[in-house]
PDB file of C-alpha atoms and ligand atoms in Angstrom:
ATOM      1  CA  UNK A 739       0.119  -0.135  -0.071  1.00  0.00           C
ATOM      2  CA  UNK A 740       2.819   2.282   0.746  1.00  0.00           C
ATOM      3  CA  UNK A 741       6.668   2.563   0.301  1.00  0.00           C
ATOM      4  CA  UNK A 742       7.414   6.053   1.551  1.00  0.00           C
ATOM      5  CA  UNK A 743       7.107   8.330   4.425  1.00  0.00           C
ATOM      6  CA  UNK A 744       5.784  11.140   3.052  1.00  0.00           C
ATOM      7  CA  UNK A 745       6.216  13.455   6.359  1.00  0.00           C
ATOM      8  CA  UNK A 746       6.436  13.482   9.978  1.00  0.00           C
ATOM      9  CA  UNK A 747       3.980  16.153  11.546  1.00  0.00           C
ATOM     10  CA  UNK A 748       5.311  17.982  14.311  1.00  0.00           C
ATOM     11  CA  UNK A 749       3.187  20.057  16.603  1.00  0.00           C
ATOM     12  CA  UNK A 750       4.411  23.649  17.408  1.00  0.00           C
ATOM     13  CA  UNK A 751       3.195  26.379  19.196  1.00  0.00           C
ATOM     14  CA  UNK A 752       4.765  29.115  16.651  1.00  0.00           C
ATOM     15  CA  UNK A 753       6.106  28.340  13.305  1.00  0.00           C
ATOM     16  CA  UNK A 754       8.558  31.282  13.311  1.00  0.00           C
ATOM     17  CA  UNK A 755      10.495  29.998  16.631  1.00  0.00           C
ATOM     18  CA  UNK A 756      10.398  26.445  15.274  1.00  0.00           C
ATOM     19  CA  UNK A 757      11.616  26.753  11.610  1.00  0.00           C
ATOM     20  CA  UNK A 758      15.126  28.099  12.331  1.00  0.00           C
ATOM     21  CA  UNK A 759      16.261  24.680  14.020  1.00  0.00           C
ATOM     22  CA  UNK A 760      15.376  22.558  11.166  1.00  0.00           C
ATOM     23  CA  UNK A 761      16.397  25.119   8.339  1.00  0.00           C
ATOM     24  CA  UNK A 762      19.632  26.625  10.176  1.00  0.00           C
ATOM     25  CA  UNK A 763      20.809  24.227  12.515  1.00  0.00           C
ATOM     26  CA  UNK A 764      19.827  20.904  10.884  1.00  0.00           C
ATOM     27  CA  UNK A 765      20.393  22.416   7.470  1.00  0.00           C
ATOM     28  CA  UNK A 766      17.304  21.389   5.764  1.00  0.00           C
ATOM     29  CA  UNK A 767      15.698  23.038   2.705  1.00  0.00           C
ATOM     30  CA  UNK A 768      12.644  24.984   4.031  1.00  0.00           C
ATOM     31  CA  UNK A 769       9.698  24.771   1.142  1.00  0.00           C
ATOM     32  CA  UNK A 770       7.521  27.151   2.287  1.00  0.00           C
ATOM     33  CA  UNK A 771       4.469  27.564   4.745  1.00  0.00           C
ATOM     34  CA  UNK A 772       0.628  27.795   3.981  1.00  0.00           C
ATOM     35  CA  UNK A 773      -2.696  27.575   5.959  1.00  0.00           C
ATOM     36  CA  UNK A 774      -4.819  24.655   5.718  1.00  0.00           C
ATOM     37  CA  UNK A 775      -8.140  26.014   6.700  1.00  0.00           C
ATOM     38  CA  UNK A 776     -10.070  22.671   6.977  1.00  0.00           C
ATOM     39  CA  UNK A 777      -7.838  21.724  10.010  1.00  0.00           C
ATOM     40  CA  UNK A 778      -7.391  25.214  11.271  1.00  0.00           C
ATOM     41  CA  UNK A 779      -3.571  24.801  11.170  1.00  0.00           C
ATOM     42  CA  UNK A 780      -0.710  26.715   9.313  1.00  0.00           C
ATOM     43  CA  UNK A 781       1.987  24.273   8.090  1.00  0.00           C
ATOM     44  CA  UNK A 782       5.514  24.536   7.216  1.00  0.00           C
ATOM     45  CA  UNK A 783       7.716  21.776   5.133  1.00  0.00           C
ATOM     46  CA  UNK A 784      11.161  21.317   5.403  1.00  0.00           C
ATOM     47  CA  UNK A 785      12.708  18.814   2.919  1.00  0.00           C
ATOM     48  CA  UNK A 786      14.709  15.690   4.263  1.00  0.00           C
ATOM     49  CA  UNK A 787      15.592  13.535   1.538  1.00  0.00           C
ATOM     50  CA  UNK A 788      12.505  12.079  -0.100  1.00  0.00           C
ATOM     51  CA  UNK A 789      10.452  12.838   2.950  1.00  0.00           C
ATOM     52  CA  UNK A 790       9.744  16.117   4.794  1.00  0.00           C
ATOM     53  CA  UNK A 791       8.985  17.610   8.272  1.00  0.00           C
ATOM     54  CA  UNK A 792       5.814  19.062   8.521  1.00  0.00           C
ATOM     55  CA  UNK A 793       5.527  21.720  11.258  1.00  0.00           C
ATOM     56  CA  UNK A 794       2.001  22.560  12.438  1.00  0.00           C
ATOM     57  CA  UNK A 795       0.974  25.611  14.188  1.00  0.00           C
ATOM     58  CA  UNK A 796      -2.857  25.851  15.324  1.00  0.00           C
ATOM     59  CA  UNK A 797      -4.655  29.006  13.838  1.00  0.00           C
ATOM     60  CA  UNK A 798      -7.735  28.571  16.387  1.00  0.00           C
ATOM     61  CA  UNK A 799      -8.209  27.260  19.882  1.00  0.00           C
ATOM     62  CA  UNK A 800     -10.556  24.639  18.279  1.00  0.00           C
ATOM     63  CA  UNK A 801      -7.908  23.140  16.228  1.00  0.00           C
ATOM     64  CA  UNK A 802      -6.983  19.454  16.955  1.00  0.00           C
ATOM     65  CA  UNK A 803      -3.455  20.540  16.987  1.00  0.00           C
ATOM     66  CA  UNK A 804      -4.301  23.207  19.832  1.00  0.00           C
ATOM     67  CA  UNK A 805      -5.904  20.614  21.713  1.00  0.00           C
ATOM     68  CA  UNK A 806      -2.870  18.330  21.149  1.00  0.00           C
ATOM     69  CA  UNK A 807      -0.427  20.746  22.397  1.00  0.00           C
ATOM     70  CA  UNK A 808      -2.455  21.682  25.467  1.00  0.00           C
ATOM     71  CA  UNK A 809      -2.419  17.879  26.362  1.00  0.00           C
ATOM     72  CA  UNK A 810       1.021  16.827  25.613  1.00  0.00           C
ATOM     73  CA  UNK A 811       3.026  20.004  24.522  1.00  0.00           C
ATOM     74  CA  UNK A 812       5.262  20.593  21.474  1.00  0.00           C
ATOM     75  CA  UNK A 813       6.372  17.181  19.778  1.00  0.00           C
ATOM     76  CA  UNK A 814       5.796  14.512  17.106  1.00  0.00           C
ATOM     77  CA  UNK A 815       1.895  14.703  16.054  1.00  0.00           C
ATOM     78  CA  UNK A 816       1.656  12.216  13.349  1.00  0.00           C
ATOM     79  CA  UNK A 817       3.239  10.044  10.743  1.00  0.00           C
ATOM     80  CA  UNK A 818       2.027  10.383   7.119  1.00  0.00           C
ATOM     81  CA  UNK A 819       2.777   7.370   4.683  1.00  0.00           C
ATOM     82  CA  UNK A 820       2.295   8.270   0.884  1.00  0.00           C
ATOM     83  CA  UNK A 821      -0.242   6.252  -1.254  1.00  0.00           C
ATOM     84  CA  UNK A 822      -0.588   6.242  -4.861  1.00  0.00           C
ATOM     85  CA  UNK A 823      -4.440   6.256  -4.811  1.00  0.00           C
ATOM     86  CA  UNK A 824      -6.077   7.428  -1.460  1.00  0.00           C
ATOM     87  CA  UNK A 825      -9.556   6.005  -2.464  1.00  0.00           C
ATOM     88  CA  UNK A 826      -8.197   2.634  -3.017  1.00  0.00           C
ATOM     89  CA  UNK A 827      -6.368   2.695   0.025  1.00  0.00           C
ATOM     90  CA  UNK A 828      -9.131   3.754   2.225  1.00  0.00           C
ATOM     91  CA  UNK A 829     -11.253   1.070   0.772  1.00  0.00           C
ATOM     92  CA  UNK A 830      -8.578  -1.492   1.459  1.00  0.00           C
ATOM     93  CA  UNK A 831      -8.191  -0.530   4.959  1.00  0.00           C
ATOM     94  CA  UNK A 832     -11.559  -0.437   5.711  1.00  0.00           C
ATOM     95  CA  UNK A 833     -11.976  -4.160   4.019  1.00  0.00           C
ATOM     96  CA  UNK A 834      -9.248  -5.145   6.514  1.00  0.00           C
ATOM     97  CA  UNK A 835     -11.285  -3.733   9.377  1.00  0.00           C
ATOM     98  CA  UNK A 836      -8.821  -0.770  10.229  1.00  0.00           C
ATOM     99  CA  UNK A 837     -10.742   2.001  11.995  1.00  0.00           C
ATOM    100  CA  UNK A 838     -10.530   5.379  10.327  1.00  0.00           C
ATOM    101  CA  UNK A 839     -11.057   8.950  11.387  1.00  0.00           C
ATOM    102  CA  UNK A 840     -11.828   9.960   7.952  1.00  0.00           C
ATOM    103  CA  UNK A 841     -13.847   7.647   5.696  1.00  0.00           C
ATOM    104  CA  UNK A 842     -13.208  10.306   2.945  1.00  0.00           C
ATOM    105  CA  UNK A 843     -10.365  12.004   2.037  1.00  0.00           C
ATOM    106  CA  UNK A 844     -10.069  15.477   2.863  1.00  0.00           C
ATOM    107  CA  UNK A 845      -7.934  18.349   1.695  1.00  0.00           C
ATOM    108  CA  UNK A 846      -4.114  18.696   2.893  1.00  0.00           C
ATOM    109  CA  UNK A 847      -1.444  21.068   2.112  1.00  0.00           C
ATOM    110  CA  UNK A 848      -0.025  21.594  -1.309  1.00  0.00           C
ATOM    111  CA  UNK A 849      -3.405  20.298  -2.989  1.00  0.00           C
ATOM    112  CA  UNK A 850      -2.577  16.939  -1.450  1.00  0.00           C
ATOM    113  CA  UNK A 851      -5.497  14.490  -0.264  1.00  0.00           C
ATOM    114  CA  UNK A 852      -5.340  13.152   3.178  1.00  0.00           C
ATOM    115  CA  UNK A 853      -6.921  10.808   5.520  1.00  0.00           C
ATOM    116  CA  UNK A 854      -6.142   9.892   9.291  1.00  0.00           C
ATOM    117  CA  UNK A 855      -6.537   6.513  10.745  1.00  0.00           C
ATOM    118  CA  UNK A 856      -7.696   6.049  14.136  1.00  0.00           C
ATOM    119  CA  UNK A 857      -5.001   6.113  16.841  1.00  0.00           C
ATOM    120  CA  UNK A 858      -6.944   3.080  18.559  1.00  0.00           C
ATOM    121  CA  UNK A 859      -6.187   0.902  15.452  1.00  0.00           C
ATOM    122  CA  UNK A 860      -2.391   2.042  15.133  1.00  0.00           C
ATOM    123  CA  UNK A 861      -1.202   1.633  18.543  1.00  0.00           C
ATOM    124  CA  UNK A 862      -1.416   5.090  19.415  1.00  0.00           C
ATOM    125  CA  UNK A 863       0.304   6.755  16.801  1.00  0.00           C
ATOM    126  CA  UNK A 864      -1.598   9.224  14.805  1.00  0.00           C
ATOM    127  CA  UNK A 865      -1.274   7.940  11.174  1.00  0.00           C
ATOM    128  CA  UNK A 866      -2.270   9.822   8.098  1.00  0.00           C
ATOM    129  CA  UNK A 867      -2.079   8.466   4.650  1.00  0.00           C
ATOM    130  CA  UNK A 868      -1.671  10.881   1.689  1.00  0.00           C
ATOM    131  CA  UNK A 869      -2.064  11.175  -2.095  1.00  0.00           C
ATOM    132  CA  UNK A 870       0.229  13.948  -3.440  1.00  0.00           C
ATOM    133  CA  UNK A 871      -0.840  16.209  -6.210  1.00  0.00           C
ATOM    134  CA  UNK A 872       2.199  15.313  -8.361  1.00  0.00           C
TER     135      UNK A 872
HETATM  136 ZN1   ZN B1589       0.449  15.683   7.826  1.00  0.00          ZN
END
């Protein structure tokens, strides 16, 4: 179903404060930031090999990422695996009895389609599958 980690999502309180560590100290290529209104977050991507670090800053107190920060503080929020066709992947997961948060794909950053699996089905690791636009 997947042979690639598309990105690792890290919850942060403030993008501007967090980007310099990855960009300047670890030397990763900064690819830009954008608002993902659907999830009330602003995200920044930093390239590491074929994968990325996705920094997530909540833009509203109702954002799931805001709740995560309240509960756990800053840190790793989710892992995202790349799939070629997200509809096919979701159908396959459902058929295999994997509990899903998103039965239907929703819009992610860079025009991607994403869906979250339920942490109860993944040993507590919030897991995203992601179909890139390109
Ligand atoms: Zn993500």
